[in-house]
Amino acid sequence: MKQQQKIVWSGADERKRQSKPFDGEKVYDACIIGGGVIGCAIARELSRWQLSLGLLEMRSDVSEGTSKANSAIIHAGYDAKPGSEKARTNVAGNQLFEPLCRELHVPFRRNTSLVVAFSSDGLAGLRELKSRGEINGVDGLSILSQAELRRREPAIGPSAAGALLAETGGICSPYELTIALAAHAVLNGLDLQLNCKVGQIRHDGRWFHLQTSRGPVRCQVLINAAGVYADTIHNQLSRQPIEITPRRGEYWLLDKSVSDAFSATIFQLPTAMGKGILVSPTVDGTMLLGPTAEDIDDKDDVRTTAQRLDEILRVAAKTWPDLPRGQFITSFAGLRAHARQNDFILGEVADCPGLINAAGIESPGLTAAPAIGIELARLAARRLNAPRRSQWQPAWQPPQPFRLMETEQRARAVRDNPAWGRIICRCEQVTEAEIRAAINRPVGAATVDGIKRRTRAGMGRCQASFCTPRVLAILSEELGVSRLELTKFGNGSRILTGRIGETVRSHEPPAADAAAGGLEVSHD
């Protein structure tokens, strides 16, 4: 077993490496498939041991799948079936979440959650949830009367009859957490490989041999955290197949102007398909409605539909009758990896030693991620008989956002670096300095969406209609590539189609005079 060489992320050079074929076979002691919050939580914990560690992510960035499009809720743990993996890891993960976010410099708020009954018949359901939560070991559960609920949340609908209060409920930024987990792991030796799609896999009894889109990979322990594709990985190696169904959930997002409508996350009584339509503040000050729950066949289908978005509005109106429909700024959808047994699939596969599953991770997977990361990292380290590292680098701390600085802090920042004084995203007050730092940080951005998730540039009211050309210009300069090559989220999602003069000439008859200029279509 060899000590993994520390890899330092260096902006443009590192991003260029991430698009090239491997120089020969990659060999690791342990390799993780999947760069979502689960895979990155495992990677961070496993970087505490002396071993060579890789992570393969098929997309252009971490947190590009389920981890970027979910409810961002830290669940208390009252809903999961007692004795299930969901119940066990939810409660454990909830207790780990606040110190983890503090260590990684990720926003987190324990805003509490309320499950609301909208009829007297529903009060029995609240008592059942409370009893289930107490069996699961959840602290801070109580039933609120109608009057107590209305004092806490005056905007709640008139038919609300009572609520289950969960004091340990919270909210976080799931994509910021995933990026921070990956960055901390990279600082401690993780070899992160993006744009690396895994194809065929075989096991020779000692080594796993993987064919990927960037070249061959070999490892002794293989950790399957591939989200909706986890069954594709598992079923190549085990005679006991698993089945993962993509469950699509659609959401509405509202502007910060309505951020004070509710302080707690408001649930309606859950159903067999999930926890229902919620109304929740976010750590960034916006308001979130959703999700729907629709089982589909396509593992990449994240489109939104008029029917499902209308469903959210209809159901959410019971919680929020005065829902301000003029304050919506965007809608989106994400996929949950639903396993047939309706529980997480965790641990080493019985008929394939060295294959460790983190499969079927749907809600409350975000909450459970810290606990799953610790548990499966320890399992992998024991199988490899790896010693603990004597030193572990602390997490990288991003610069404080300009929008959160006091006046004196802003003035000092601008004096030290004038780029702090140039606002690129007006809606979210994101500066040029923050965008450049987001590119050159550990696990830095190389796409417009990558910038968005690290700085909030483009997440505001105008949804990037003002700042996109300027973000492209900075990405082009820092990465040393043409703006024509830059994408929204990788995988061919180019934003610019050509230069104005060249585009005009390509569409004119040969005899036409096309002596136009050569400006890129970027509105700079």
Coordinates of N, CA and C in Angstrom, one line a residue, residues 118-222:
F118 N -53.8 19.2 8.7 CA -54.8 20.2 8.3 C -56.3 19.7 8.5
S119 N -56.4 18.8 9.5 CA -57.7 18.3 9.9 C -57.5 17.7 11.3
S120 N -58.6 17.6 12.0 CA -58.5 16.9 13.3 C -58.1 15.4 13.2
D121 N -58.5 14.8 12.0 CA -58.1 13.4 11.8 C -56.6 13.3 11.7
G122 N -56.0 14.3 11.1 CA -54.5 14.3 10.9 C -53.7 14.3 12.2
L123 N -54.4 14.7 13.3 CA -53.6 14.8 14.6 C -53.1 13.5 15.1
A124 N -53.9 12.4 14.7 CA -53.5 11.1 15.1 C -52.2 10.7 14.4
G125 N -52.1 11.2 13.1 CA -50.9 11.0 12.3 C -49.7 11.6 12.9
L126 N -49.9 12.8 13.5 CA -48.8 13.5 14.2 C -48.3 12.8 15.4
R127 N -49.2 12.2 16.2 CA -48.9 11.4 17.4 C -48.1 10.2 17.0
E128 N -48.5 9.6 15.8 CA -47.8 8.4 15.4 C -46.4 8.8 14.9
L129 N -46.2 9.9 14.2 CA -44.8 10.3 13.9 C -44.0 10.6 15.1
K130 N -44.6 11.3 16.1 CA -43.8 11.6 17.3 C -43.3 10.3 18.0
S131 N -44.2 9.3 18.1 CA -43.9 8.0 18.7 C -42.8 7.3 17.9
R132 N -42.9 7.4 16.6 CA -41.8 6.7 15.7 C -40.5 7.4 15.9
G133 N -40.5 8.8 16.0 CA -39.3 9.5 16.2 C -38.6 9.2 17.5
E134 N -39.4 9.0 18.5 CA -38.9 8.7 19.9 C -38.3 7.3 19.9
I135 N -38.9 6.4 19.1 CA -38.3 5.1 19.0 C -36.9 5.2 18.3
N136 N -36.9 6.1 17.3 CA -35.6 6.2 16.5 C -34.5 7.0 17.3
G137 N -34.9 7.6 18.5 CA -33.9 8.3 19.3 C -33.9 9.8 19.0
V138 N -34.9 10.3 18.4 CA -35.0 11.8 18.1 C -35.3 12.6 19.3
D139 N -34.5 13.6 19.6 CA -34.9 14.5 20.8 C -35.6 15.7 20.3
G140 N -36.3 16.4 21.2 CA -36.9 17.6 20.9 C -38.2 17.6 20.1
L141 N -39.0 16.5 20.3 CA -40.3 16.4 19.5 C -41.4 16.8 20.5
S142 N -42.4 17.5 19.9 CA -43.5 17.9 20.7 C -44.7 18.2 19.8
I143 N -45.9 18.1 20.3 CA -47.1 18.4 19.5 C -47.6 19.8 19.9
L144 N -47.8 20.6 18.8 CA -48.3 22.0 19.1 C -49.7 22.1 18.8
S145 N -50.5 22.8 19.6 CA -51.9 23.1 19.3 C -52.0 24.1 18.2
Q146 N -53.2 24.2 17.7 CA -53.5 25.2 16.6 C -53.0 26.6 17.0
A147 N -53.3 27.0 18.2 CA -52.9 28.3 18.7 C -51.4 28.5 18.8
E148 N -50.7 27.5 19.3 CA -49.3 27.5 19.4 C -48.6 27.5 18.0
L149 N -49.2 26.8 17.1 CA -48.6 26.8 15.8 C -48.8 28.1 15.1
R150 N -49.9 28.8 15.3 CA -50.2 30.0 14.6 C -49.3 31.1 15.3
R151 N -49.0 31.0 16.5 CA -48.1 32.0 17.1 C -46.7 31.9 16.5
R152 N -46.3 30.7 16.3 CA -44.9 30.5 15.7 C -44.9 30.8 14.2
E153 N -45.9 30.5 13.5 CA -46.0 30.7 12.0 C -47.3 31.4 11.6
P154 N -47.4 32.7 11.7 CA -48.7 33.4 11.5 C -49.2 33.2 10.1
A155 N -48.3 32.9 9.1 CA -48.8 32.8 7.7 C -49.4 31.4 7.4
I156 N -49.4 30.5 8.3 CA -49.9 29.2 8.0 C -51.4 29.2 7.7
G157 N -51.8 28.3 6.8 CA -53.2 28.2 6.4 C -54.2 28.1 7.5
P158 N -55.5 28.6 7.2 CA -56.5 28.6 8.3 C -57.0 27.2 8.7
S159 N -56.8 26.2 7.9 CA -57.2 24.8 8.2 C -56.2 24.0 9.0
A160 N -55.1 24.6 9.3 CA -54.1 24.0 10.1 C -54.6 23.7 11.5
A161 N -54.6 22.4 11.9 CA -55.2 22.0 13.2 C -54.1 21.8 14.3
G162 N -52.9 21.6 13.9 CA -51.8 21.4 14.9 C -50.6 20.9 14.1
A163 N -49.5 20.7 14.9 CA -48.2 20.4 14.2 C -47.3 19.6 15.1
L164 N -46.5 18.8 14.5 CA -45.4 18.1 15.2 C -44.1 19.0 15.1
L165 N -43.6 19.5 16.2 CA -42.4 20.3 16.2 C -41.2 19.4 16.4
A166 N -40.2 19.6 15.5 CA -38.9 18.9 15.6 C -37.8 19.9 15.8
E167 N -37.3 20.0 17.0 CA -36.4 21.1 17.3 C -35.0 20.9 16.6
T168 N -34.7 19.6 16.2 CA -33.4 19.3 15.6 C -33.4 19.4 14.1
G169 N -34.6 19.8 13.5 CA -34.6 20.0 12.0 C -33.8 21.2 11.6
G170 N -33.2 21.1 10.4 CA -32.3 22.2 10.0 C -32.3 22.4 8.5
I171 N -31.5 23.3 8.0 CA -31.3 23.5 6.5 C -29.9 23.8 6.3
C172 N -29.4 23.5 5.1 CA -28.0 23.7 4.7 C -27.9 24.0 3.2
S173 N -26.7 24.2 2.7 CA -26.5 24.3 1.3 C -25.9 23.0 0.8
P174 N -26.6 22.1 0.2 CA -26.1 20.8 -0.2 C -24.9 20.8 -1.2
Y175 N -25.0 21.7 -2.1 CA -23.9 21.7 -3.1 C -22.7 22.4 -2.5
E176 N -22.8 23.4 -1.7 CA -21.6 23.9 -1.0 C -21.0 22.9 -0.1
L177 N -21.8 22.1 0.6 CA -21.3 21.0 1.5 C -20.5 20.0 0.6
T178 N -21.1 19.6 -0.5 CA -20.4 18.6 -1.3 C -19.1 19.1 -1.9
I179 N -19.1 20.3 -2.3 CA -17.8 20.9 -2.8 C -16.8 21.0 -1.7
A180 N -17.2 21.4 -0.5 CA -16.3 21.5 0.6 C -15.7 20.2 1.0
L181 N -16.6 19.1 1.0 CA -16.1 17.8 1.4 C -15.1 17.3 0.3
A182 N -15.4 17.5 -0.9 CA -14.4 17.1 -2.0 C -13.1 17.9 -1.8
A183 N -13.2 19.2 -1.6 CA -12.0 20.0 -1.5 C -11.1 19.6 -0.3
H184 N -11.8 19.3 0.8 CA -11.0 18.8 2.0 C -10.3 17.5 1.7
A185 N -11.0 16.6 1.0 CA -10.4 15.3 0.6 C -9.2 15.5 -0.3
V186 N -9.4 16.4 -1.3 CA -8.3 16.7 -2.2 C -7.0 17.2 -1.5
L187 N -7.3 18.1 -0.5 CA -6.1 18.6 0.2 C -5.4 17.6 1.0
N188 N -6.1 16.5 1.3 CA -5.5 15.3 2.0 C -5.2 14.1 1.1
G189 N -5.1 14.4 -0.2 CA -4.6 13.3 -1.0 C -5.5 12.7 -2.0
L190 N -6.8 13.0 -2.0 CA -7.7 12.4 -2.9 C -7.4 12.8 -4.4
D191 N -7.4 11.8 -5.3 CA -7.2 12.0 -6.7 C -8.6 12.1 -7.3
L192 N -9.1 13.3 -7.5 CA -10.4 13.5 -8.0 C -10.3 13.5 -9.6
Q193 N -11.1 12.7 -10.2 CA -11.1 12.6 -11.7 C -12.5 12.9 -12.1
L194 N -12.7 14.1 -12.8 CA -14.0 14.5 -13.4 C -14.1 14.1 -14.8
N195 N -15.2 14.2 -15.4 CA -15.5 13.8 -16.8 C -15.0 12.4 -17.0
C196 N -15.3 11.5 -16.0 CA -14.7 10.2 -16.0 C -15.9 9.2 -15.8
K197 N -16.5 8.8 -16.9 CA -17.6 7.9 -16.8 C -17.2 6.4 -16.8
V198 N -17.7 5.7 -15.9 CA -17.3 4.3 -15.7 C -18.2 3.4 -16.6
G199 N -17.5 2.5 -17.3 CA -18.2 1.5 -18.2 C -18.2 0.1 -17.6
Q200 N -17.5 -0.8 -18.3 CA -17.4 -2.1 -17.8 C -16.5 -2.3 -16.6
I201 N -16.8 -3.2 -15.7 CA -16.1 -3.5 -14.5 C -16.0 -5.0 -14.4
R202 N -14.8 -5.5 -14.0 CA -14.6 -6.9 -13.6 C -13.8 -7.0 -12.4
H203 N -13.9 -8.1 -11.7 CA -13.2 -8.4 -10.4 C -12.5 -9.7 -10.6
D204 N -11.2 -9.7 -10.4 CA -10.4 -10.9 -10.6 C -10.1 -11.7 -9.3
G205 N -10.8 -11.3 -8.2 CA -10.6 -11.9 -6.9 C -9.8 -11.0 -6.0
R206 N -8.9 -10.2 -6.6 CA -8.1 -9.2 -5.8 C -8.3 -7.8 -6.2
W207 N -8.3 -7.6 -7.5 CA -8.4 -6.3 -8.1 C -9.7 -6.1 -8.8
F208 N -10.2 -4.8 -8.7 CA -11.3 -4.4 -9.6 C -10.7 -3.7 -10.8
H209 N -11.1 -4.1 -12.0 CA -10.6 -3.4 -13.2 C -11.8 -2.7 -13.9
L210 N -11.6 -1.4 -14.0 CA -12.6 -0.5 -14.5 C -12.2 0.1 -15.8
Q211 N -13.1 0.1 -16.8 CA -12.9 0.8 -18.1 C -13.7 2.1 -18.0
T212 N -13.0 3.2 -18.1 CA -13.7 4.5 -18.0 C -13.5 5.3 -19.3
S213 N -14.2 6.4 -19.4 CA -14.1 7.3 -20.6 C -12.7 8.0 -20.8
R214 N -11.9 7.9 -19.7 CA -10.6 8.5 -19.8 C -9.5 7.5 -19.6
G215 N -9.8 6.3 -19.5 CA -8.7 5.2 -19.4 C -9.0 4.2 -18.4
P216 N -8.1 3.2 -18.2 CA -8.3 2.1 -17.3 C -8.0 2.5 -15.8
V217 N -8.7 1.9 -14.9 CA -8.5 2.1 -13.5 C -8.5 0.8 -12.8
R218 N -7.6 0.6 -11.8 CA -7.6 -0.6 -11.0 C -7.5 -0.3 -9.6
C219 N -8.3 -1.0 -8.7 CA -8.3 -0.7 -7.3 C -8.6 -2.0 -6.5
Q220 N -8.3 -2.0 -5.2 CA -8.5 -3.2 -4.4 C -9.9 -3.1 -3.7
V221 N -10.3 -1.9 -3.4 CA -11.6 -1.7 -2.8 C -12.4 -0.7 -3.7
L222 N -13.6 -1.1 -4.0 CA -14.4 -0.2 -4.9 C -15.7 0.2 -4.1

